[in-house]
Amino acid sequence: MAPIPGRPAASPRPGCRSRGVPGRELVAPTVVAILGALAYLAFPDDLAFFTRIIVAALFVMSLDLVVGYCGVATLGHAVLYGAGAYAAGILCVDGLTDPLLLIAAGSVAGVVAGLVTALVILRAHGLPQLVLSIAVVQLAYEAANKARDITGGSDGLSGISPGPVFGLFEFDLWGRTAYVLALVLLIATLVVLRRVVRSPFGLLCRGIKQDPDRIRAIGGTIYGNLVKMYALSGAVAGLAGGLTAVTTGVVGLDSVSFEWSAEALVMLVLGGAGTLYGALVGAVVFTGFEHYVAAVDPYHWLFVVGALLIGVVLALPAGLGSLAAWLRRLLPQGAP
Amino acid sequence: MTGACGLDVVGLTAGYGDTCVIEDVTFTVPARGRVGVLGRNGVGKTTLLATLVGLTRRHAGRIWLGGNEITLMPTSRRARAGLGYVPQTRDVFRSLTVEENLRVGLKGRPVSALDEAYALFPRLYERRRHFASQLSGGEQQMLATARAILGQPSVLLLDEPLEGLAPVICDELMRSLDALSAKAGMTLVLVEQQIERALDFVETVMILDRGRIAWSGVAADLRRRDDVIETYLSIPHRH
């Protein structure tokens, strides 16, 4: 359509359309980088634990893409993560030792698993979709268990010894290389995903979550776009899986379990769905809580985690990520 | 734009489930034409538009858009074929900002295309960073219309766009629709309850009654037909 002439008075100036403040998109990844660097310096003995948190954050962000942005109900997301972990682990045992290639292979495996999962579970909606996702993860779990010659079954896949990153940085006993690699991948993923969710494709997916009929009426397809987002989610989940295989050297059946899927969903709800940062916050708080509270009281820590969840869901239904907005509302008008 | 084209409907019968709301509706909208669909509440005006975009159950009849039959196409393909639809409920995506709502409607067009929407509805440019849930009813209507036109439809279906709007907003919206039709050459089908405003805008009118076309003709003729207006539109006397 040609632009409508004749409305000069109120028409926007050419080129002054809103695209956000330049560099604003980099604020959050920069904050994550600074916090990550501070954690590296302040807690050098806990780097392996922090790496585990980053892996969880990547996995929960991938879950956020389909749950928070597309409204897909799933409790089987570990299939995508497990595919990445096993792909990287098996390739490493078979002789491929470049850690970046292994992680990339994990990501590709995650995409394939995402596409296969999407073909099954996106055919249904709501509760049937949830049940299908559980069935898919249970099947994947059993398949991994039965294929013990390849996966190690319930003993887990061990003997994963990746070479140095870029041929220079060996994976050391203190987990420094693993942590830096994980942090860089987290920041890069965050930058990419922020762009994706704000792109017309990402907005279309959010539209699908809110009103699929309206998306159809403006010419958008539902299934195709959800499958695309699922594949992207698989890439991120597979990357997280590949990263854990490379950094820990083992892949267990728990990486493709219903429990891991459910735990990720809990982290997402805790942090807040549909924001990416919520996934980050949820992963940090849940994994941190699990780590420290379980150390203090190994028998009753789940009670505390349960109480935290109930408290957050009741007080902050949009998750801990919404805490900043909630605090802002509490401040008196005009407060700095 | 997909190119100016008209709409041909023959023997359309449709409804929800087994219930037929519209029956044997036949009409033609010429390319670049403006057609008003009038009638009392519950006569099937909204169902007619929803059927044209494929959101109801069609029992019989065929639909052509610019010579291409779209009868069996799903809603998304009809939209891509050039059929735009702004529903009565102004279904904007409430959790997205104005600009994000518009970007959803770009369908692969460059972001610079948003200028078209802002030129047509300058108010949306002022409110581009606001969430759609924060807009007034009129602004939501503008947003829904702007999002539809960004898809460059050749035929735009508008379901009661003026409902619940303040008179000054109605004027603003109608001026924009006038520009769309006159300068961009878009074919418009307007369902409206505000008879006078509709007659000022459209060239031809069809009146629905109990799901069937009860009267159709030129808008100027309807102004002189008090008997038709009284029978089908519940307006006893006009001054």
mmCIF file of N, CA, C and O in Angstrom, chain B residues 165-217:
data_model
loop_
_atom_site.group_PDB
_atom_site.id
_atom_site.type_symbol
_atom_site.label_atom_id
_atom_site.label_comp_id
_atom_site.label_asym_id
_atom_site.label_seq_id
_atom_site.Cartn_x
_atom_site.Cartn_y
_atom_site.Cartn_z
ATOM 1 N N LEU B 165 -17.435 4.446 20.677
ATOM 2 C CA LEU B 165 -16.423 5.494 20.575
ATOM 3 C C LEU B 165 -17.058 6.885 20.714
ATOM 4 O O LEU B 165 -18.199 7.103 20.319
ATOM 5 N N ALA B 166 -16.274 7.810 21.243
ATOM 6 C CA ALA B 166 -16.728 9.197 21.345
ATOM 7 C C ALA B 166 -16.859 9.780 19.934
ATOM 8 O O ALA B 166 -16.117 9.382 19.031
ATOM 9 N N PRO B 167 -17.791 10.723 19.732
ATOM 10 C CA PRO B 167 -18.028 11.260 18.384
ATOM 11 C C PRO B 167 -16.758 11.782 17.718
ATOM 12 O O PRO B 167 -16.537 11.554 16.531
ATOM 13 N N VAL B 168 -15.904 12.455 18.495
ATOM 14 C CA VAL B 168 -14.707 13.027 17.881
ATOM 15 C C VAL B 168 -13.760 11.933 17.396
ATOM 16 O O VAL B 168 -13.108 12.057 16.349
ATOM 17 N N ILE B 169 -13.726 10.823 18.126
ATOM 18 C CA ILE B 169 -12.876 9.684 17.717
ATOM 19 C C ILE B 169 -13.489 9.013 16.485
ATOM 20 O O ILE B 169 -12.778 8.589 15.571
ATOM 21 N N CYS B 170 -14.836 8.947 16.478
ATOM 22 C CA CYS B 170 -15.517 8.384 15.306
ATOM 23 C C CYS B 170 -15.134 9.172 14.061
ATOM 24 O O CYS B 170 -14.819 8.595 13.012
ATOM 25 N N ASP B 171 -15.139 10.517 14.192
ATOM 26 C CA ASP B 171 -14.790 11.367 13.043
ATOM 27 C C ASP B 171 -13.378 11.069 12.573
ATOM 28 O O ASP B 171 -13.115 10.943 11.375
ATOM 29 N N GLU B 172 -12.449 10.954 13.552
ATOM 30 C CA GLU B 172 -11.045 10.711 13.217
ATOM 31 C C GLU B 172 -10.889 9.376 12.487
ATOM 32 O O GLU B 172 -10.195 9.281 11.473
ATOM 33 N N LEU B 173 -11.586 8.368 13.011
ATOM 34 C CA LEU B 173 -11.478 7.036 12.409
ATOM 35 C C LEU B 173 -12.078 7.023 11.002
ATOM 36 O O LEU B 173 -11.491 6.454 10.074
ATOM 37 N N MET B 174 -13.223 7.662 10.860
ATOM 38 C CA MET B 174 -13.866 7.649 9.544
ATOM 39 C C MET B 174 -13.037 8.409 8.512
ATOM 40 O O MET B 174 -12.986 8.029 7.337
ATOM 41 N N ARG B 175 -12.378 9.484 8.950
ATOM 42 C CA ARG B 175 -11.490 10.214 8.025
ATOM 43 C C ARG B 175 -10.361 9.303 7.545
ATOM 44 O O ARG B 175 -9.998 9.297 6.367
ATOM 45 N N SER B 176 -9.825 8.504 8.475
ATOM 46 C CA SER B 176 -8.739 7.593 8.112
ATOM 47 C C SER B 176 -9.233 6.513 7.156
ATOM 48 O O SER B 176 -8.546 6.158 6.189
ATOM 49 N N LEU B 177 -10.419 5.997 7.428
ATOM 50 C CA LEU B 177 -10.972 4.970 6.532
ATOM 51 C C LEU B 177 -11.244 5.569 5.155
ATOM 52 O O LEU B 177 -11.048 4.917 4.122
ATOM 53 N N ASP B 178 -11.679 6.815 5.141
ATOM 54 C CA ASP B 178 -11.936 7.513 3.881
ATOM 55 C C ASP B 178 -10.640 7.611 3.072
ATOM 56 O O ASP B 178 -10.621 7.355 1.864
ATOM 57 N N ALA B 179 -9.546 7.933 3.771
ATOM 58 C CA ALA B 179 -8.248 8.042 3.095
ATOM 59 C C ALA B 179 -7.814 6.689 2.548
ATOM 60 O O ALA B 179 -7.288 6.592 1.437
ATOM 61 N N LEU B 180 -8.050 5.658 3.349
ATOM 62 C CA LEU B 180 -7.692 4.301 2.905
ATOM 63 C C LEU B 180 -8.402 3.946 1.616
ATOM 64 O O LEU B 180 -7.821 3.416 0.679
ATOM 65 N N SER B 181 -9.689 4.237 1.605
ATOM 66 C CA SER B 181 -10.499 3.863 0.454
ATOM 67 C C SER B 181 -10.184 4.737 -0.755
ATOM 68 O O SER B 181 -9.969 4.240 -1.856
ATOM 69 N N ALA B 182 -10.111 6.050 -0.537
ATOM 70 C CA ALA B 182 -9.974 6.985 -1.660
ATOM 71 C C ALA B 182 -8.556 6.966 -2.236
ATOM 72 O O ALA B 182 -8.381 6.908 -3.455
ATOM 73 N N LYS B 183 -7.563 6.994 -1.355
ATOM 74 C CA LYS B 183 -6.197 7.166 -1.854
ATOM 75 C C LYS B 183 -5.480 5.843 -2.052
ATOM 76 O O LYS B 183 -4.671 5.696 -2.946
ATOM 77 N N ALA B 184 -5.758 4.869 -1.170
ATOM 78 C CA ALA B 184 -5.061 3.588 -1.308
ATOM 79 C C ALA B 184 -5.871 2.593 -2.139
ATOM 80 O O ALA B 184 -5.380 1.518 -2.463
ATOM 81 N N GLY B 185 -7.103 2.942 -2.443
ATOM 82 C CA GLY B 185 -7.898 2.082 -3.325
ATOM 83 C C GLY B 185 -8.323 0.766 -2.704
ATOM 84 O O GLY B 185 -8.514 -0.226 -3.395
ATOM 85 N N MET B 186 -8.468 0.772 -1.374
ATOM 86 C CA MET B 186 -8.848 -0.471 -0.710
ATOM 87 C C MET B 186 -10.364 -0.670 -0.784
ATOM 88 O O MET B 186 -11.128 0.278 -0.632
ATOM 89 N N THR B 187 -10.773 -1.896 -1.016
ATOM 90 C CA THR B 187 -12.201 -2.221 -1.006
ATOM 91 C C THR B 187 -12.628 -2.409 0.450
ATOM 92 O O THR B 187 -11.941 -3.101 1.207
ATOM 93 N N LEU B 188 -13.741 -1.778 0.827
ATOM 94 C CA LEU B 188 -14.149 -1.826 2.235
ATOM 95 C C LEU B 188 -15.555 -2.387 2.393
ATOM 96 O O LEU B 188 -16.475 -2.019 1.648
ATOM 97 N N VAL B 189 -15.702 -3.288 3.352
ATOM 98 C CA VAL B 189 -17.022 -3.785 3.739
ATOM 99 C C VAL B 189 -17.201 -3.400 5.203
ATOM 100 O O VAL B 189 -16.423 -3.815 6.061
ATOM 101 N N LEU B 190 -18.212 -2.582 5.457
ATOM 102 C CA LEU B 190 -18.383 -1.988 6.780
ATOM 103 C C LEU B 190 -19.696 -2.450 7.411
ATOM 104 O O LEU B 190 -20.769 -2.186 6.877
ATOM 105 N N VAL B 191 -19.590 -3.146 8.520
ATOM 106 C CA VAL B 191 -20.770 -3.448 9.324
ATOM 107 C C VAL B 191 -20.882 -2.350 10.357
ATOM 108 O O VAL B 191 -19.910 -2.055 11.059
ATOM 109 N N GLU B 192 -22.027 -1.694 10.456
ATOM 110 C CA GLU B 192 -22.127 -0.566 11.380
ATOM 111 C C GLU B 192 -23.555 -0.387 11.882
ATOM 112 O O GLU B 192 -24.512 -0.650 11.166
ATOM 113 N N GLN B 193 -23.644 0.046 13.144
ATOM 114 C CA GLN B 193 -24.960 0.339 13.724
ATOM 115 C C GLN B 193 -25.301 1.816 13.602
ATOM 116 O O GLN B 193 -26.471 2.182 13.670
ATOM 117 N N GLN B 194 -24.276 2.648 13.449
ATOM 118 C CA GLN B 194 -24.544 4.092 13.321
ATOM 119 C C GLN B 194 -24.905 4.364 11.852
ATOM 120 O O GLN B 194 -24.046 4.623 11.016
ATOM 121 N N ILE B 195 -26.215 4.345 11.611
ATOM 122 C CA ILE B 195 -26.719 4.344 10.227
ATOM 123 C C ILE B 195 -26.262 5.582 9.467
ATOM 124 O O ILE B 195 -25.799 5.499 8.329
ATOM 125 N N GLU B 196 -26.403 6.751 10.117
ATOM 126 C CA GLU B 196 -26.101 7.995 9.401
ATOM 127 C C GLU B 196 -24.635 8.031 8.972
ATOM 128 O O GLU B 196 -24.311 8.365 7.840
ATOM 129 N N ARG B 197 -23.765 7.680 9.896
ATOM 130 C CA ARG B 197 -22.328 7.695 9.569
ATOM 131 C C ARG B 197 -22.020 6.679 8.483
ATOM 132 O O ARG B 197 -21.233 6.938 7.576
ATOM 133 N N ALA B 198 -22.660 5.529 8.575
ATOM 134 C CA ALA B 198 -22.411 4.490 7.566
ATOM 135 C C ALA B 198 -22.874 4.977 6.192
ATOM 136 O O ALA B 198 -22.157 4.821 5.200
ATOM 137 N N LEU B 199 -24.053 5.599 6.147
ATOM 138 C CA LEU B 199 -24.583 6.056 4.852
ATOM 139 C C LEU B 199 -23.741 7.194 4.277
ATOM 140 O O LEU B 199 -23.653 7.357 3.059
ATOM 141 N N ASP B 200 -23.142 7.998 5.161
ATOM 142 C CA ASP B 200 -22.242 9.057 4.680
ATOM 143 C C ASP B 200 -21.010 8.469 4.000
ATOM 144 O O ASP B 200 -20.392 9.084 3.142
ATOM 145 N N PHE B 201 -20.630 7.262 4.424
ATOM 146 C CA PHE B 201 -19.347 6.698 4.012
ATOM 147 C C PHE B 201 -19.453 5.736 2.831
ATOM 148 O O PHE B 201 -18.656 5.776 1.899
ATOM 149 N N VAL B 202 -20.477 4.863 2.871
ATOM 150 C CA VAL B 202 -20.517 3.784 1.874
ATOM 151 C C VAL B 202 -21.235 4.232 0.600
ATOM 152 O O VAL B 202 -21.947 5.231 0.584
ATOM 153 N N GLU B 203 -21.002 3.460 -0.451
ATOM 154 C CA GLU B 203 -21.692 3.740 -1.724
ATOM 155 C C GLU B 203 -22.939 2.886 -1.853
ATOM 156 O O GLU B 203 -23.988 3.354 -2.292
ATOM 157 N N THR B 204 -22.806 1.622 -1.499
ATOM 158 C CA THR B 204 -23.975 0.736 -1.573
ATOM 159 C C THR B 204 -24.203 0.083 -0.215
ATOM 160 O O THR B 204 -23.294 0.007 0.618
ATOM 161 N N VAL B 205 -25.414 -0.380 -0.030
ATOM 162 C CA VAL B 205 -25.815 -0.925 1.271
ATOM 163 C C VAL B 205 -26.551 -2.240 1.052
ATOM 164 O O VAL B 205 -27.276 -2.398 0.069
ATOM 165 N N MET B 206 -26.320 -3.189 1.962
ATOM 166 C CA MET B 206 -27.255 -4.320 2.017
ATOM 167 C C MET B 206 -27.728 -4.463 3.460
ATOM 168 O O MET B 206 -26.950 -4.280 4.405
ATOM 169 N N ILE B 207 -29.008 -4.728 3.584
ATOM 170 C CA ILE B 207 -29.600 -4.855 4.916
ATOM 171 C C ILE B 207 -29.906 -6.322 5.156
ATOM 172 O O ILE B 207 -30.531 -6.988 4.327
ATOM 173 N N LEU B 208 -29.427 -6.818 6.272
ATOM 174 C CA LEU B 208 -29.704 -8.204 6.638
ATOM 175 C C LEU B 208 -30.887 -8.253 7.594
ATOM 176 O O LEU B 208 -31.055 -7.387 8.455
ATOM 177 N N ASP B 209 -31.679 -9.289 7.436
ATOM 178 C CA ASP B 209 -32.764 -9.535 8.380
ATOM 179 C C ASP B 209 -32.923 -11.052 8.518
ATOM 180 O O ASP B 209 -33.106 -11.755 7.515
ATOM 181 N N ARG B 210 -32.841 -11.525 9.729
ATOM 182 C CA ARG B 210 -32.919 -12.963 10.012
ATOM 183 C C ARG B 210 -31.982 -13.775 9.110
ATOM 184 O O ARG B 210 -32.350 -14.811 8.561
ATOM 185 N N GLY B 211 -30.794 -13.270 8.940
ATOM 186 C CA GLY B 211 -29.766 -14.007 8.228
ATOM 187 C C GLY B 211 -29.849 -13.934 6.706
ATOM 188 O O GLY B 211 -29.040 -14.553 6.023
ATOM 189 N N ARG B 212 -30.818 -13.196 6.179
ATOM 190 C CA ARG B 212 -30.941 -13.087 4.717
ATOM 191 C C ARG B 212 -30.861 -11.629 4.304
ATOM 192 O O ARG B 212 -31.152 -10.729 5.107
ATOM 193 N N ILE B 213 -30.508 -11.392 3.051
ATOM 194 C CA ILE B 213 -30.478 -10.015 2.562
ATOM 195 C C ILE B 213 -31.922 -9.565 2.316
ATOM 196 O O ILE B 213 -32.635 -10.157 1.501
ATOM 197 N N ALA B 214 -32.316 -8.540 3.064
ATOM 198 C CA ALA B 214 -33.695 -8.072 2.958
ATOM 199 C C ALA B 214 -33.813 -6.931 1.952
ATOM 200 O O ALA B 214 -34.865 -6.725 1.338
ATOM 201 N N TRP B 215 -32.765 -6.156 1.817
ATOM 202 C CA TRP B 215 -32.779 -5.024 0.876
ATOM 203 C C TRP B 215 -31.350 -4.706 0.493
ATOM 204 O O TRP B 215 -30.436 -4.812 1.298
ATOM 205 N N SER B 216 -31.144 -4.332 -0.748
ATOM 206 C CA SER B 216 -29.821 -3.850 -1.129
ATOM 207 C C SER B 216 -29.977 -2.785 -2.187
ATOM 208 O O SER B 216 -30.949 -2.793 -2.969
ATOM 209 N N GLY B 217 -29.052 -1.845 -2.193
ATOM 210 C CA GLY B 217 -29.144 -0.763 -3.165
ATOM 211 C C GLY B 217 -28.147 0.328 -2.859
ATOM 212 O O GLY B 217 -27.254 0.169 -2.010
#
